[in-house]
Tab-separated table of C-alpha atoms and ligand atoms in Angstrom:
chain	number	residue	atom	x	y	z
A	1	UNK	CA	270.916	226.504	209.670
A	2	UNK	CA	274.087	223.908	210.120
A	3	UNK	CA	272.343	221.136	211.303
A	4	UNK	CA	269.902	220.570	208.587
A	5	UNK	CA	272.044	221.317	205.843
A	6	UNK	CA	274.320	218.739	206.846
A	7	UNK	CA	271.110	216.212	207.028
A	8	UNK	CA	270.374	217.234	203.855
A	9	UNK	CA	273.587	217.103	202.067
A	10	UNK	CA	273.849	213.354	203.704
A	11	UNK	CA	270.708	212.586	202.572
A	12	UNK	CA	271.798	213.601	199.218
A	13	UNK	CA	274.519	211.508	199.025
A	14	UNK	CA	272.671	208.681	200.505
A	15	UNK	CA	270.348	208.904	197.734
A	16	UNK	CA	273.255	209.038	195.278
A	17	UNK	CA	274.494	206.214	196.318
A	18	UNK	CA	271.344	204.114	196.576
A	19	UNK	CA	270.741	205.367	192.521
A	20	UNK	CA	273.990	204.855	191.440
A	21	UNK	CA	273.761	201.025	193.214
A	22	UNK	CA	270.579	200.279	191.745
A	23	UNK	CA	271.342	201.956	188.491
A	24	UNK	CA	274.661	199.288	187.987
A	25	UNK	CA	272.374	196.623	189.313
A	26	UNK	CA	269.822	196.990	186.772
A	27	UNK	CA	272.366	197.825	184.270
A	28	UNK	CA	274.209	194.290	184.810
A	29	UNK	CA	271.049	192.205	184.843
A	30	UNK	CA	269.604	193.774	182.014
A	31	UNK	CA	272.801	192.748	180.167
A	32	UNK	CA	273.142	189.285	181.374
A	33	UNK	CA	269.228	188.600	180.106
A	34	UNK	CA	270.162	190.168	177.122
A	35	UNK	CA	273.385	187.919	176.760
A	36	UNK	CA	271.723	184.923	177.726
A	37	UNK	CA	268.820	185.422	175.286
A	38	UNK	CA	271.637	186.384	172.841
A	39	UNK	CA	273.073	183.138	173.139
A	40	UNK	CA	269.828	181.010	173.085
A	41	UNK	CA	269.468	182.544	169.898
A	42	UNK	CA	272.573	181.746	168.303
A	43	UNK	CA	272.307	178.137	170.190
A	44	UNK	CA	269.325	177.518	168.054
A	45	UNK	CA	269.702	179.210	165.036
A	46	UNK	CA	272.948	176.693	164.880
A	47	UNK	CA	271.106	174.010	165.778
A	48	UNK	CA	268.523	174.004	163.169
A	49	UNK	CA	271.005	174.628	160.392
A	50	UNK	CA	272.685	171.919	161.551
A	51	UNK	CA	269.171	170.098	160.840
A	52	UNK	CA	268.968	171.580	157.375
A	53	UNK	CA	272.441	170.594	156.873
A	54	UNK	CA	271.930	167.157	157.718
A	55	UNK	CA	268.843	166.660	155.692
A	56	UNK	CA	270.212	168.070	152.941
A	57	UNK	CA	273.207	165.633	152.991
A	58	UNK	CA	271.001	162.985	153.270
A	59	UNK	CA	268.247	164.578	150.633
A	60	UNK	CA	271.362	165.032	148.320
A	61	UNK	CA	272.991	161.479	148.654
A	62	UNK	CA	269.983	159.630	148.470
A	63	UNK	CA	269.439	161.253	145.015
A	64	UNK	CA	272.813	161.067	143.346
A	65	UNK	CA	273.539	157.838	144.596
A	66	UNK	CA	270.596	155.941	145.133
A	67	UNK	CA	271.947	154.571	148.519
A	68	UNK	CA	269.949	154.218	151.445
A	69	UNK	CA	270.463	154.332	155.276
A	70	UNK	CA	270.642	151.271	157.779
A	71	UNK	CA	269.510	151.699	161.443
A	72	UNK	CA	272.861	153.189	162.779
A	73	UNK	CA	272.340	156.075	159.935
A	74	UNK	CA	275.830	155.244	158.212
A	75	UNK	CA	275.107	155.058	153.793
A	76	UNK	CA	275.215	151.782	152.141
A	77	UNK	CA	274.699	150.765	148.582
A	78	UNK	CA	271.778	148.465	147.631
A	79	UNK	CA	272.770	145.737	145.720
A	80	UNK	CA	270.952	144.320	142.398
A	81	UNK	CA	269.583	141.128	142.592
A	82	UNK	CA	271.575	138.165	140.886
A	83	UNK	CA	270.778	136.889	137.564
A	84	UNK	CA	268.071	134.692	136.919
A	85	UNK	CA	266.375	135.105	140.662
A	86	UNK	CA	263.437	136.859	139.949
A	87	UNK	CA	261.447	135.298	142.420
A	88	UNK	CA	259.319	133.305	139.833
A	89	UNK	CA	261.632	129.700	140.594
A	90	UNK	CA	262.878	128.569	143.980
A	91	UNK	CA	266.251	128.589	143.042
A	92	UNK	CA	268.892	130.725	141.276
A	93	UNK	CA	272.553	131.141	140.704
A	94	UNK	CA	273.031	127.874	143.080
A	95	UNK	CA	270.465	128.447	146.002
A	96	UNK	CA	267.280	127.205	146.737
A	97	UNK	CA	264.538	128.152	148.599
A	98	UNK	CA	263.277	124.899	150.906
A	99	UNK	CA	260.178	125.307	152.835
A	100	UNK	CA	259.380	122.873	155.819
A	101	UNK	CA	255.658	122.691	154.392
A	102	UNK	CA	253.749	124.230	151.448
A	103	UNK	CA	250.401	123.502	153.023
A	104	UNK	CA	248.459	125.532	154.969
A	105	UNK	CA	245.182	125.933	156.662
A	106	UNK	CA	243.046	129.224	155.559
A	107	UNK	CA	242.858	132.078	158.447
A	108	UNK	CA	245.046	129.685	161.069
A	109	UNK	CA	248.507	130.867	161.977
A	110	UNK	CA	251.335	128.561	161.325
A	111	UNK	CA	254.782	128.837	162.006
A	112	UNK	CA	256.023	128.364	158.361
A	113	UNK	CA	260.161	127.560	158.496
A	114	UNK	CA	262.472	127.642	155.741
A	115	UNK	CA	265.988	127.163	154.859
A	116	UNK	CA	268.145	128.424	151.785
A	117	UNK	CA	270.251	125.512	151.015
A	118	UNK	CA	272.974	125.761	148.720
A	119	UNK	CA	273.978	123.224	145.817
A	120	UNK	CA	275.408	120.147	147.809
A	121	UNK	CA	271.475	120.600	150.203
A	122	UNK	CA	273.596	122.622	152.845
A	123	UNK	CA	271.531	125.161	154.896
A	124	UNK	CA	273.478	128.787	154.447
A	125	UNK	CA	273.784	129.643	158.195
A	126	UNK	CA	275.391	133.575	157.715
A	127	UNK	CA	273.102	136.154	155.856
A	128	UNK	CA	273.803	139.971	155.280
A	129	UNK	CA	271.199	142.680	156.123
A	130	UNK	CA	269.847	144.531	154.280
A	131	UNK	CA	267.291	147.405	154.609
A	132	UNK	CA	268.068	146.610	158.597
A	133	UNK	CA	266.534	142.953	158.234
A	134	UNK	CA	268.499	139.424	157.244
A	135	UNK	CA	265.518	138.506	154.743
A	136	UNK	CA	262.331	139.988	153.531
A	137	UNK	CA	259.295	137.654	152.770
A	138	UNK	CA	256.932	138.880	150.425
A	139	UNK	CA	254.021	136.869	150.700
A	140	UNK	CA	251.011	137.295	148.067
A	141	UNK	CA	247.736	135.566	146.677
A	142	UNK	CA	247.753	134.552	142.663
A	143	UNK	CA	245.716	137.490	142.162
A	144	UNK	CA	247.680	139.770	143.545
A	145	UNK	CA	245.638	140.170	146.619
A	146	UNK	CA	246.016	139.898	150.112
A	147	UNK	CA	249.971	141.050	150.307
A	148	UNK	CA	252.195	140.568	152.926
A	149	UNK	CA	255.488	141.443	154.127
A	150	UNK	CA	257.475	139.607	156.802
A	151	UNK	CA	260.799	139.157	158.167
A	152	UNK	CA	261.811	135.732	159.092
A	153	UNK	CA	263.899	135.235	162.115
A	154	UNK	CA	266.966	133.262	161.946
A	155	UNK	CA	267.400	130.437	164.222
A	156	UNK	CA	270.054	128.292	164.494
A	157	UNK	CA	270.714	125.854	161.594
A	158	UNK	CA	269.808	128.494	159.209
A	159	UNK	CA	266.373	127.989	160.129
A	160	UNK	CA	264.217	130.502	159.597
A	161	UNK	CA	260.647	131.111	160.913
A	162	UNK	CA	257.843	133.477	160.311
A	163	UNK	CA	254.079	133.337	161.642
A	164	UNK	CA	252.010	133.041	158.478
A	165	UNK	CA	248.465	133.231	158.326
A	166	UNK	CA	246.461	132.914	155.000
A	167	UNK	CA	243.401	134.233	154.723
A	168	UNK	CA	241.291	132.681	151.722
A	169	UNK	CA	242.248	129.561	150.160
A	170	UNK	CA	243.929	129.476	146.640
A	171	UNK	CA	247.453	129.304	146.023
A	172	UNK	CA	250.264	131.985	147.019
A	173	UNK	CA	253.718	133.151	146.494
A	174	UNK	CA	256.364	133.303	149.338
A	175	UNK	CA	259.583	135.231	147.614
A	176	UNK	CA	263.001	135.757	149.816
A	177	UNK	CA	264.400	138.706	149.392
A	178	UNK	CA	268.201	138.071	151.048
A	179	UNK	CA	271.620	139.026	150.876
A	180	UNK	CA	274.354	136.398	151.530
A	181	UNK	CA	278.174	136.505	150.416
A	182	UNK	CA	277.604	139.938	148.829
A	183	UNK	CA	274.579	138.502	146.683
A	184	UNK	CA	271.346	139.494	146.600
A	185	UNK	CA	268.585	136.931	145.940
A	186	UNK	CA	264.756	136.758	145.432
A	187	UNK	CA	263.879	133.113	145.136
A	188	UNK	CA	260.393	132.038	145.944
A	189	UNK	CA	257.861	129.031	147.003
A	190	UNK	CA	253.849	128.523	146.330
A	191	UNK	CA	251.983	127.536	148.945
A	192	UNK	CA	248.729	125.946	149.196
A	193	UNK	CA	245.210	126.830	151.111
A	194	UNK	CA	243.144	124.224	150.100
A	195	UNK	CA	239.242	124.869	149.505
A	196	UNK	CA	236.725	126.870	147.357
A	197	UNK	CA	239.363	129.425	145.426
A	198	UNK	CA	237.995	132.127	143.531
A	199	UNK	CA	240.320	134.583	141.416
A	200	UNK	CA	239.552	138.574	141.943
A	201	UNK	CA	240.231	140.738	138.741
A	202	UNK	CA	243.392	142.969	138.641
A	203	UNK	CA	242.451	146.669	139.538
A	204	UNK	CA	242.810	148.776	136.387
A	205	UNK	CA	245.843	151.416	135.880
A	206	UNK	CA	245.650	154.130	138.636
A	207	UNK	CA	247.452	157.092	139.466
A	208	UNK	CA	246.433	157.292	143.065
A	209	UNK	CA	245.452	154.763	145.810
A	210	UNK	CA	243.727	154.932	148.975
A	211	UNK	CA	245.566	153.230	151.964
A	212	UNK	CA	244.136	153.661	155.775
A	213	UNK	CA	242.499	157.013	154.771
A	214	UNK	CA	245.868	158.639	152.959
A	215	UNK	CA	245.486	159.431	149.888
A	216	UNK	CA	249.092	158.467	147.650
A	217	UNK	CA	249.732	159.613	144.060
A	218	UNK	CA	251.913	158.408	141.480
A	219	UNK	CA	254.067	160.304	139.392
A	220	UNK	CA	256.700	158.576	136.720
A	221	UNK	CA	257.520	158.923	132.910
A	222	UNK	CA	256.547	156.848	130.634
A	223	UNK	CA	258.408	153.625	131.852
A	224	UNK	CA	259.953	151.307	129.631
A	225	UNK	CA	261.239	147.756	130.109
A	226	UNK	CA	264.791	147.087	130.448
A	227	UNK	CA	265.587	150.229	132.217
A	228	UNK	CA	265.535	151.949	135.464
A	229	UNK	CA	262.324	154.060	135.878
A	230	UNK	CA	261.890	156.529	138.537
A	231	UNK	CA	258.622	156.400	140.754
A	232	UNK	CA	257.821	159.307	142.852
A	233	UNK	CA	255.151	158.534	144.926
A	234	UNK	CA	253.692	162.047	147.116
A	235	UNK	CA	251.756	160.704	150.535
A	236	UNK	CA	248.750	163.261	151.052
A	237	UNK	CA	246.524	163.271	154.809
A	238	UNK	CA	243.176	165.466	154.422
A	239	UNK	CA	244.143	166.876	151.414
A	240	UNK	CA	247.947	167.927	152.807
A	241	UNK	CA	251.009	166.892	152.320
A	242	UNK	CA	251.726	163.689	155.036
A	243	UNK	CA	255.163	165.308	156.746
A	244	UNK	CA	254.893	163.053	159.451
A	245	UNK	CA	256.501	159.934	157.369
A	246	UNK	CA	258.395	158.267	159.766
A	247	UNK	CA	262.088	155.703	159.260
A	248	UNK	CA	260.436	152.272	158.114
A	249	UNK	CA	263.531	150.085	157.676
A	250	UNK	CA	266.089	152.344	157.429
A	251	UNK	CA	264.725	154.534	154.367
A	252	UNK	CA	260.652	156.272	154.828
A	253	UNK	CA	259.210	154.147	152.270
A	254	UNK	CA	259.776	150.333	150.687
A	255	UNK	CA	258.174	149.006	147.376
A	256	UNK	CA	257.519	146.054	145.440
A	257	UNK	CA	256.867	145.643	142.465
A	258	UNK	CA	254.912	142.249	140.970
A	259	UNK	CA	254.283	141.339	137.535
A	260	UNK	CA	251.394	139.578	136.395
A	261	UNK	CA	250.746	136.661	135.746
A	262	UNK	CA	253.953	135.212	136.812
A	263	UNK	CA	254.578	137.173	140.478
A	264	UNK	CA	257.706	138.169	139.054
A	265	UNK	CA	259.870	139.935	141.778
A	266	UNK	CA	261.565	143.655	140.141
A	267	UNK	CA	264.425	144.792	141.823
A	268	UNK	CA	263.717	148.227	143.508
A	269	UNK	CA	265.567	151.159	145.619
A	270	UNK	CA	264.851	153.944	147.300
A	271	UNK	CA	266.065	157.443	145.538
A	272	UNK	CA	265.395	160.484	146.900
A	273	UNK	CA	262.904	162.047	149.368
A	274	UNK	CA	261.344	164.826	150.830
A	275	UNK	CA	259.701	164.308	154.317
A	276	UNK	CA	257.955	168.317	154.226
A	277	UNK	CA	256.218	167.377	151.243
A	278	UNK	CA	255.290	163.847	152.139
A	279	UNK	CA	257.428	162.245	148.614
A	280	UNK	CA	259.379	158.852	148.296
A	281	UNK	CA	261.370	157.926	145.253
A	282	UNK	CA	262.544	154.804	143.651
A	283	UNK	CA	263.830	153.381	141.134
A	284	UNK	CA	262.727	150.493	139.730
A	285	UNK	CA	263.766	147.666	136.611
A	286	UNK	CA	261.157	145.999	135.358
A	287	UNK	CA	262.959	143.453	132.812
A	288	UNK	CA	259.637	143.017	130.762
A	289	UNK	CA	256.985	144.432	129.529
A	290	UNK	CA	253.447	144.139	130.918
A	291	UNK	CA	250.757	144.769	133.857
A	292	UNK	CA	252.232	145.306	136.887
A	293	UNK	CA	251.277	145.735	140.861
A	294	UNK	CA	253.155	148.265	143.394
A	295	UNK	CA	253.055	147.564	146.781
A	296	UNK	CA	253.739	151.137	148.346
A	297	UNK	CA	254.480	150.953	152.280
A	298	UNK	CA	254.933	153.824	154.523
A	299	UNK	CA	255.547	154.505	158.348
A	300	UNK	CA	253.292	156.541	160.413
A	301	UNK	CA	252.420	157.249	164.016
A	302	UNK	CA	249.631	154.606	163.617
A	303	UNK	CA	251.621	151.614	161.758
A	304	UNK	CA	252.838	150.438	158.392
A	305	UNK	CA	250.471	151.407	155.716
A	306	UNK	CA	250.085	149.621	152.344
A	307	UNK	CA	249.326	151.118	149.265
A	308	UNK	CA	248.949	149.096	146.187
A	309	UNK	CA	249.063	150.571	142.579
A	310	UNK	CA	248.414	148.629	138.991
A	311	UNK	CA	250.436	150.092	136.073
A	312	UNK	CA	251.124	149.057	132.837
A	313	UNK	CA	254.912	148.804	131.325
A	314	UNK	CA	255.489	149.046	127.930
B	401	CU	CU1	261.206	143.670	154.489
């Protein structure tokens, strides 16, 4: 009788043991997935408030302030253009716009050059950026057709150079959109594509417009001259909301605005927007009354897209 009780009362505690081991074991790995899961939770529940947080900063500036970002995400005003520099003359409050040539041959790329030159015919060698470039170069047909916008590199000399290719003849408008000694400029040139030039009819008043298969809508009050109007344009893909926008010089949209018949150049920021829902906002000046075209352009995976827009201010 001895013998195997003592077996089994070793077994016994044998078995104890081998639960009570396994039974911790289980008990501290169970916690320490628990824990760990615990604190990828926590890890990114913080991190996307911290996204909220940060769009709604941004969201909440843009809006109040009007202020836009540059490349290295820091806020900075935009300024208003100067007096008088519309982009209708070639020079304003004591600049000029001086192009190296105003000819050009339809559909062949040239390197167009220009300089700014101030009152005494020195070139202005140190420019400011703005929207993350030194100028902008809005390029467009009399008719309002065949837009373009480029960004001139500066060389030395205050040279600056652009490939330009025109692709019907008829004459154009080249406007500079800079910044230089804390002013803001739009002075412009017209070029020349000699040949056969025929004029194409301004689109009537839309609310929407088609660009690269999305769909864009308009939305504003009714906008009168001599004050700031606000355009909210909504970006749609397939019938949904484009969330996709991506940065396109350092806000998700840019506009221009052109009045017709004189290509005058409006002065125009960047508001407020709201990437889920695919909407940009600006506000705009127009100083006079009449028919205008917007040049909406927006970022995507696949490029820049253009979307151009005729409304009327009264
Ligand atoms: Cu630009």
């Amino acid at each position: 009788m001895k013998p195997p009780s003592a077996l089994l009362i070793g077994l016994a505690i044998v078995a104890a043991l081998a639960l009570i081991g396994w039974f911790s074991i289980s008990q501290s790995s169970s916690k320490s997935s628990s824990s760990s899961i615990g604190a990828m939770t926590m890890t990114t529940t913080a991190g996307s408030q911290n996204e909220d947080m940060s769009t709604m900063d941004h969201g909440s500036a843009h809006t109040t302030t009007g202020m836009t970002m540059d490349e290295t995400g820091s806020m900075k005003g935009m300024i208003p253009l100067v007096a008088g520099a519309d982009g209708t003359k070639a020079s304003a409050a004591g600049l000029t716009l001086a192009p190296a040539h105003t000819t050009l041959t339809a559909r062949r790329p040239t390197r167009w050059q220009l300089r700014i030159t101030d009152k005494t015919g020195m070139a202005i060698t140190d420019f400011e950026r703005d929207q993350t470039k030194l100028m902008h170069l809005i390029v467009v047909r009399s008719d309002l057709t065949g837009y373009q916008h480029l960004h001139p590199m500066l060389g030395s000399g205050g040279v600056f150079s652009v490939e330009l290719r025109l692709p019907k003849p008829g004459s154009y408008r080249a406007i500079a959109d800079f910044t230089t000694s804390g002013k803001r400029y739009a002075i412009g040139a017209s070029l020349d594509v000699p040949g056969m030039a025929t004029e194409s009819p301004l689109p009537a008043e839309a609310m929407s417009a088609e660009a690269d298969g999305y769909s864009v809508m308009v939305v504003h009050k009714s906008v009168m001259a001599g004050s700031e109007a606000q355009l909210d344009f909504t970006i749609e893909k397939d019938g949904k909301p484009l969330s996709a926008l991506l940065p396109y010089l350092g806000a998700y949209g840019h506009l221009v605005a052109l009045r017709k018949p004189n290509l005058a150049y409006s002065h125009v920021h960047p508001t407020s927007e709201n990437r889920a829902k695919g909407m940009i906002g600006f506000g705009a000046e127009f100083p006079r009354s009449g028919t205008y075209r917007l040049f909406l352009q927006f970022r995507t995976s696949s490029g820049v897209h253009t979307a151009p827009f005729t409304i009327r201010i009264g």
